[in-house]
Amino acid sequence: FKPSGPKKRLITYMPRKNKRDAAIISTILKNKKWFRDWEIVPIHGVDQKRVIELLQKSIGFLAFGHPEGFGLPLAEAAACGCALIGYSGLGGREIFELARKQNIGWEVEFGDWQGFVDGTKALVEELRDRPNELGEKLQKLSDDVRASYSFDKMTESVRRSLEVWESQLIQ
């Protein structure tokens, strides 16, 4: 999961959770004049390679997962260079925090459909007004996510946890 090639005016989402919200938001966006040059595509029933291809082409990702444990769809989308709009699922708050540092993360309260519309409009305006800056922000978010959740970081975290557990058992 990393950026690859040019981005398109594409927003993707995974409809596996909160399908009703996803269908409503998708319909609302398709009917907005400011969204007419954009495409919104569900990622569903495809293999991992196709998931990666779609995320790499997308500028934004709508997150409907709630609740979520870690927020893997958010991490994958951000690693592929997508701005994030939607539910953190609680488990994805730290990923949204990385996106907010670049001003390309719009966390939405569960059930707040207008929040999705507002976040998407802000992203569309960001591309229109500052396309080069947006590209740099998307790359920085990708770099931050891949650095924060690397194999080495995971290994170190597990090692530290084991040390804590071992020290507690010895006492």
XYZ file of N, CA and C in Angstrom:
513
model
N 0.841 -1.185 0.000
C 0.000 0.000 0.000
C 0.878 1.238 0.000
N 0.915 1.909 -1.141
C 1.643 3.161 -1.273
C 1.126 3.866 -2.517
N 1.328 5.164 -2.620
C 0.878 5.874 -3.824
C 1.597 5.341 -5.059
N 0.904 5.399 -6.194
C 1.493 4.918 -7.436
C 0.787 5.575 -8.613
N 1.488 6.439 -9.296
C 0.928 7.050 -10.500
C -0.030 8.194 -10.206
N -0.600 8.729 -11.284
C -1.469 9.899 -11.134
C -2.800 9.553 -10.470
N -3.310 10.522 -9.727
C -4.611 10.393 -9.075
C -5.699 10.850 -10.038
N -6.894 10.336 -9.817
C -8.055 10.733 -10.603
C -9.056 11.423 -9.682
N -10.009 12.091 -10.257
C -11.095 12.695 -9.471
C -12.032 11.565 -9.051
N -11.522 10.797 -8.137
C -12.180 9.567 -7.720
C -12.235 9.501 -6.201
N -13.408 9.162 -5.695
C -13.616 8.908 -4.273
C -14.056 7.453 -4.164
N -13.426 6.702 -3.280
C -13.791 5.302 -3.089
C -14.313 5.092 -1.677
N -14.996 3.976 -1.497
C -15.490 3.599 -0.171
C -15.745 2.103 -0.155
N -15.791 1.554 1.060
C -16.083 0.131 1.240
C -17.456 0.024 1.902
N -18.435 -0.538 1.189
C -19.804 -0.565 1.696
C -20.138 -1.738 2.615
N -19.154 -2.421 3.154
C -19.443 -3.612 3.955
C -20.112 -3.285 5.287
N -19.873 -2.107 5.823
C -20.528 -1.676 7.057
C -21.334 -0.416 6.772
N -22.467 -0.310 7.427
C -23.340 0.856 7.291
C -23.678 1.132 5.823
N -24.167 0.091 5.175
C -24.512 0.164 3.749
C -25.529 1.261 3.459
N -26.457 1.455 4.363
C -27.480 2.487 4.165
C -26.839 3.870 4.116
N -25.959 4.156 5.061
C -25.261 5.445 5.056
C -24.474 5.623 3.760
N -23.772 4.566 3.345
C -22.966 4.633 2.124
C -23.841 4.932 0.911
N -24.990 4.263 0.810
C -25.889 4.479 -0.333
C -26.446 5.897 -0.333
N -26.811 6.393 0.825
C -27.378 7.744 0.915
C -26.334 8.798 0.571
N -25.152 8.686 1.153
C -24.091 9.666 0.897
C -23.680 9.628 -0.569
N -23.548 8.446 -1.122
C -23.189 8.315 -2.530
C -24.218 9.022 -3.415
N -25.475 8.826 -3.141
C -26.544 9.466 -3.924
C -26.515 10.980 -3.766
N -26.338 11.441 -2.547
C -26.280 12.894 -2.309
C -25.127 13.503 -3.102
N -23.951 12.894 -3.017
C -22.781 13.444 -3.711
C -22.987 13.474 -5.221
N -23.528 12.405 -5.768
C -23.750 12.343 -7.218
C -24.684 13.452 -7.707
N -25.509 13.985 -6.810
C -26.466 15.018 -7.189
C -25.992 16.440 -6.886
N -24.768 16.594 -6.412
C -24.216 17.921 -6.141
C -23.526 18.448 -7.398
N -23.798 19.691 -7.761
C -23.174 20.291 -8.948
C -21.657 20.307 -8.831
N -21.137 20.614 -7.663
C -19.702 20.712 -7.475
C -19.010 19.348 -7.555
N -19.779 18.270 -7.579
C -19.217 16.914 -7.635
C -19.363 16.293 -9.026
N -19.895 17.033 -9.972
C -20.244 16.451 -11.283
C -19.049 15.924 -12.072
N -17.846 16.445 -11.844
C -16.651 15.976 -12.559
C -15.933 14.842 -11.822
N -16.559 14.329 -10.793
C -15.961 13.298 -9.961
C -16.695 11.976 -10.136
N -16.014 10.915 -9.726
C -16.605 9.585 -9.734
C -16.530 9.032 -8.318
N -17.557 8.309 -7.913
C -17.557 7.646 -6.615
C -17.735 6.154 -6.857
N -16.827 5.351 -6.301
C -16.788 3.925 -6.614
C -16.725 3.098 -5.329
N -17.655 2.148 -5.182
C -17.558 1.230 -4.043
C -16.473 0.187 -4.292
N -15.771 -0.171 -3.254
C -14.792 -1.253 -3.324
C -15.425 -2.449 -2.629
N -15.856 -3.395 -3.457
C -16.589 -4.529 -2.902
C -16.435 -5.729 -3.825
N -16.181 -6.889 -3.249
C -16.125 -8.116 -4.025
C -14.960 -8.204 -4.997
N -13.870 -7.520 -4.673
C -12.688 -7.568 -5.534
C -11.503 -8.097 -4.729
N -10.475 -8.561 -5.432
C -9.304 -9.075 -4.734
C -8.432 -7.923 -4.207
N -7.456 -8.282 -3.389
C -6.586 -7.289 -2.738
C -5.847 -6.426 -3.760
N -5.438 -7.001 -4.853
C -4.722 -6.245 -5.891
C -5.606 -5.133 -6.439
N -6.881 -5.436 -6.682
C -7.810 -4.427 -7.205
C -8.110 -3.368 -6.148
N -8.196 -3.759 -4.892
C -8.384 -2.786 -3.803
C -7.255 -1.767 -3.840
N -6.037 -2.259 -3.928
C -4.863 -1.385 -3.953
C -4.906 -0.464 -5.171
N -5.219 -1.008 -6.346
C -5.286 -0.191 -7.565
C -6.292 0.946 -7.426
N -7.471 0.640 -6.899
C -8.505 1.671 -6.740
C -8.076 2.746 -5.738
N -7.505 2.314 -4.624
C -7.056 3.288 -3.623
C -5.917 4.152 -4.165
N -5.033 3.567 -4.933
C -3.921 4.341 -5.493
C -4.398 5.395 -6.486
N -5.496 5.155 -7.163
C -6.038 6.119 -8.123
C -6.923 7.178 -7.460
N -7.396 6.892 -6.257
C -8.359 7.754 -5.576
C -7.699 8.935 -4.883
N -8.391 10.049 -4.887
C -7.948 11.212 -4.116
C -8.501 11.136 -2.704
N -9.691 10.577 -2.580
C -10.321 10.517 -1.265
C -10.952 9.173 -0.980
N -11.150 8.918 0.304
C -11.753 7.686 0.772
C -12.827 8.030 1.791
N -14.041 7.524 1.561
C -15.137 7.698 2.510
C -15.169 6.483 3.426
N -15.094 6.722 4.716
C -15.038 5.639 5.699
C -16.393 5.491 6.386
N -17.030 4.358 6.155
C -18.325 4.076 6.765
C -18.230 3.034 7.867
N -17.025 2.522 8.119
C -16.842 1.492 9.130
C -17.037 2.025 10.536
N -18.052 1.517 11.205
C -18.306 1.882 12.597
C -19.151 0.786 13.210
N -18.717 0.175 14.251
C -17.414 0.350 14.880
C -16.325 -0.425 14.143
N -15.106 -0.032 14.382
C -13.932 -0.708 13.830
C -12.949 -0.946 14.974
N -12.140 -1.958 14.830
C -11.086 -2.192 15.811
C -9.943 -1.232 15.541
N -9.034 -1.628 14.679
C -7.875 -0.802 14.351
C -8.208 0.261 13.307
N -9.091 0.016 12.391
C -9.356 0.952 11.298
C -8.498 0.654 10.086
N -8.389 -0.619 9.754
C -7.524 -1.035 8.652
C -7.886 -0.376 7.318
N -9.169 -0.265 6.940
C -9.467 0.416 5.672
C -8.937 1.858 5.636
N -9.010 2.555 6.752
C -8.457 3.916 6.825
C -6.950 3.906 6.612
N -6.277 2.985 7.275
C -4.814 2.906 7.155
C -4.406 2.561 5.727
N -5.116 1.626 5.110
C -4.795 1.247 3.735
C -5.020 2.419 2.779
N -6.134 3.109 2.947
C -6.436 4.252 2.071
C -5.400 5.359 2.252
N -5.083 5.685 3.494
C -4.098 6.737 3.756
C -2.723 6.343 3.219
N -2.349 5.071 3.389
C -1.057 4.608 2.881
C -0.980 4.735 1.361
N -2.125 4.614 0.696
C -2.179 4.763 -0.766
C -2.317 6.221 -1.196
N -2.305 7.137 -0.240
C -2.355 8.560 -0.573
C -3.745 9.120 -0.759
N -4.701 8.657 0.034
C -6.068 9.176 -0.027
C -6.346 10.081 1.166
N -7.043 11.177 0.913
C -7.593 11.985 1.997
C -8.709 11.163 2.640
N -8.978 11.408 3.910
C -9.947 10.607 4.649
C -11.152 11.441 5.073
N -12.332 10.893 4.816
C -13.583 11.547 5.201
C -14.483 10.468 5.781
N -14.968 10.669 6.994
C -15.939 9.721 7.512
C -15.753 9.327 8.951
N -16.265 8.133 9.244
C -16.267 7.602 10.600
C -14.892 7.034 10.943
N -14.434 7.345 12.141
C -13.177 6.753 12.589
C -13.403 5.320 13.037
N -14.646 4.990 13.341
C -14.937 3.665 13.871
C -14.368 3.495 15.257
N -13.944 4.599 15.857
C -13.275 4.679 17.156
C -11.839 4.160 17.066
N -11.627 3.009 16.451
C -10.290 2.441 16.332
C -9.391 3.167 15.343
N -9.954 4.023 14.507
C -9.169 4.730 13.506
C -8.875 6.178 13.842
N -9.114 6.562 15.071
C -8.904 7.971 15.444
C -7.466 8.426 15.238
N -6.496 7.573 15.547
C -5.098 7.985 15.399
C -4.728 8.153 13.930
N -5.384 7.415 13.043
C -5.126 7.582 11.607
C -5.730 8.898 11.129
N -6.929 9.219 11.611
C -7.518 10.518 11.283
C -6.649 11.657 11.822
N -6.028 11.449 12.965
C -5.147 12.477 13.524
C -3.977 12.751 12.578
N -3.407 11.710 12.007
C -2.322 11.901 11.029
C -2.831 12.676 9.814
N -4.039 12.383 9.361
C -4.624 13.084 8.206
C -4.925 14.547 8.543
N -5.412 14.783 9.752
C -5.716 16.173 10.161
C -4.453 17.026 10.226
N -3.330 16.422 10.562
C -2.066 17.174 10.588
C -1.745 17.753 9.218
N -2.222 17.092 8.171
C -2.003 17.562 6.801
C -3.222 18.338 6.275
N -4.221 18.517 7.121
C -5.483 19.170 6.734
C -6.194 18.427 5.608
N -6.124 17.106 5.642
C -6.835 16.295 4.653
C -7.565 15.137 5.336
N -8.043 15.400 6.537
C -8.820 14.414 7.277
C -10.038 15.065 7.898
N -11.208 14.550 7.562
C -12.464 15.086 8.084
C -13.205 13.958 8.773
N -12.979 13.842 10.091
C -13.668 12.816 10.864
C -15.112 13.257 11.074
N -16.027 12.332 10.864
C -17.452 12.609 10.925
C -18.062 11.816 12.080
N -18.912 12.458 12.857
C -19.618 11.749 13.926
C -20.565 10.720 13.309
N -20.709 9.599 13.966
C -21.558 8.540 13.442
C -22.971 9.067 13.175
N -23.445 8.849 11.953
C -24.787 9.278 11.555
C -24.871 10.671 10.971
N -23.776 11.406 10.946
C -23.770 12.790 10.444
C -23.513 12.796 8.935
N -24.567 12.620 8.167
C -24.418 12.563 6.715
C -23.905 13.879 6.146
N -24.347 14.986 6.715
C -23.885 16.289 6.221
C -22.372 16.431 6.410
N -21.829 15.810 7.442
C -20.386 15.845 7.652
C -19.621 15.218 6.490
N -20.168 14.147 5.921
C -19.547 13.536 4.742
C -19.567 14.503 3.560
N -20.708 15.147 3.363
C -20.855 16.084 2.250
C -19.897 17.258 2.431
N -19.854 17.820 3.634
C -18.977 18.958 3.899
C -17.505 18.591 3.724
N -17.101 17.430 4.225
C -15.712 16.987 4.082
C -15.345 16.749 2.629
N -16.250 16.149 1.880
C -15.991 15.902 0.467
C -15.886 17.209 -0.297
N -16.761 18.146 0.011
C -16.712 19.450 -0.665
C -15.394 20.155 -0.342
N -14.952 20.080 0.896
C -13.672 20.697 1.278
C -12.518 20.076 0.486
N -12.553 18.768 0.283
C -11.516 18.094 -0.499
C -11.564 18.536 -1.962
N -12.757 18.607 -2.531
C -12.920 19.055 -3.921
C -12.369 20.475 -4.083
N -12.668 21.337 -3.123
C -12.170 22.718 -3.179
C -10.660 22.776 -3.006
N -10.126 21.915 -2.161
C -8.670 21.862 -1.962
C -7.976 21.494 -3.275
N -8.507 20.518 -3.993
C -7.917 20.134 -5.278
C -8.043 21.280 -6.283
N -9.187 21.923 -6.304
C -9.403 23.025 -7.248
C -8.464 24.199 -6.962
N -8.313 24.550 -5.686
C -7.563 25.749 -5.310
C -6.064 25.529 -5.154
N -5.658 24.335 -4.726
C -4.248 24.067 -4.433
C -3.863 22.647 -4.840
N -3.914 22.332 -6.132
C -3.668 20.945 -6.553
C -2.271 20.430 -6.198
N -1.246 21.240 -6.373
C 0.116 20.780 -6.062
C 0.291 20.556 -4.571
N -0.258 21.464 -3.787
C -0.171 21.344 -2.335
C -0.913 20.096 -1.858
N -2.069 19.819 -2.463
C -2.824 18.620 -2.087
C -2.001 17.372 -2.368
N -1.363 17.308 -3.512
C -0.527 16.153 -3.834
C 0.574 15.940 -2.808
N 1.191 17.023 -2.370
C 2.243 16.929 -1.352
C 1.669 16.431 -0.024
N 0.482 16.904 0.336
C -0.154 16.480 1.585
C -0.519 14.997 1.551
N -1.045 14.545 0.420
C -1.392 13.134 0.292
C -0.153 12.255 0.416
N 0.954 12.676 -0.195
C 2.204 11.920 -0.088
C 2.716 11.914 1.348
N 2.640 13.051 2.026
C 3.104 13.140 3.422
C 2.266 12.232 4.327
N 0.942 12.230 4.119
C 0.089 11.334 4.908
C 0.489 9.880 4.668
N 0.691 9.519 3.416
C 1.110 8.159 3.099
C 2.420 7.808 3.811
N 3.383 8.700 3.741
C 4.673 8.469 4.403
C 4.487 8.291 5.907
N 3.664 9.142 6.516
C 3.438 9.082 7.968
C 2.782 7.769 8.382
N 1.778 7.354 7.631
C 1.077 6.110 7.967
C 1.988 4.909 7.796
N 2.707 4.866 6.690
C 3.596 3.722 6.466
C 4.735 3.685 7.478
N 5.200 4.849 7.954
C 6.247 4.875 8.979
C 5.680 4.474 10.346
N 4.472 4.930 10.646
C 3.866 4.649 11.958
C 3.454 3.199 12.122
N 3.087 2.549 11.026
C 2.566 1.186 11.101
C 3.416 0.205 10.302
N 4.710 0.393 10.356
C 5.626 -0.492 9.632
C 5.808 -1.804 10.385
N 6.362 -2.773 9.698
C 6.664 -4.066 10.319
C 7.631 -3.878 11.486
N 8.635 -3.022 11.314
C 9.606 -2.783 12.386
C 8.938 -2.180 13.618
N 8.016 -1.227 13.403
C 7.303 -0.618 14.546
C 6.449 -1.658 15.261
N 5.780 -2.500 14.494
C 4.955 -3.539 15.090
C 5.815 -4.497 15.914
N 6.934 -4.911 15.357
C 7.832 -5.831 16.053
C 8.335 -5.206 17.358
N 8.717 -3.950 17.296
C 9.185 -3.251 18.496
C 8.085 -3.152 19.546
N 6.873 -2.867 19.137
C 5.746 -2.770 20.059
C 5.483 -4.102 20.754
N 5.522 -5.176 20.009
C 5.316 -6.504 20.590
C 6.452 -6.832 21.561
N 7.682 -6.516 21.179
C 8.830 -6.780 22.059
C 8.678 -6.027 23.380
N 8.299 -4.747 23.316
C 8.116 -3.949 24.545
C 6.988 -4.513 25.404
N 5.901 -4.933 24.761
C 4.780 -5.517 25.506
C 5.200 -6.794 26.222
N 5.965 -7.610 25.529
C 6.448 -8.847 26.154
C 7.345 -8.552 27.341
N 8.195 -7.548 27.218
C 9.071 -7.167 28.332
C 8.253 -6.724 29.539
N 7.205 -5.970 29.315
C 6.334 -5.520 30.411
C 5.670 -6.714 31.074
N 5.112 -7.614 30.264
C 4.468 -8.803 30.813
C 5.456 -9.658 31.596
N 6.653 -9.844 31.057
C 7.665 -10.650 31.753
C 8.060 -10.001 33.068
N 8.206 -8.700 33.088
C 8.578 -8.018 34.335
C 7.466 -8.135 35.378
N 6.231 -8.155 34.947
C 5.092 -8.302 35.867
C 5.025 -9.735 36.429
N 5.356 -10.697 35.611
C 5.322 -12.084 36.050
C 6.435 -12.375 37.049
N 7.585 -11.736 36.859
C 8.719 -11.955 37.752
C 8.417 -11.397 39.138
N 7.709 -10.299 39.195
C 7.388 -9.684 40.484
C 6.354 -10.507 41.165
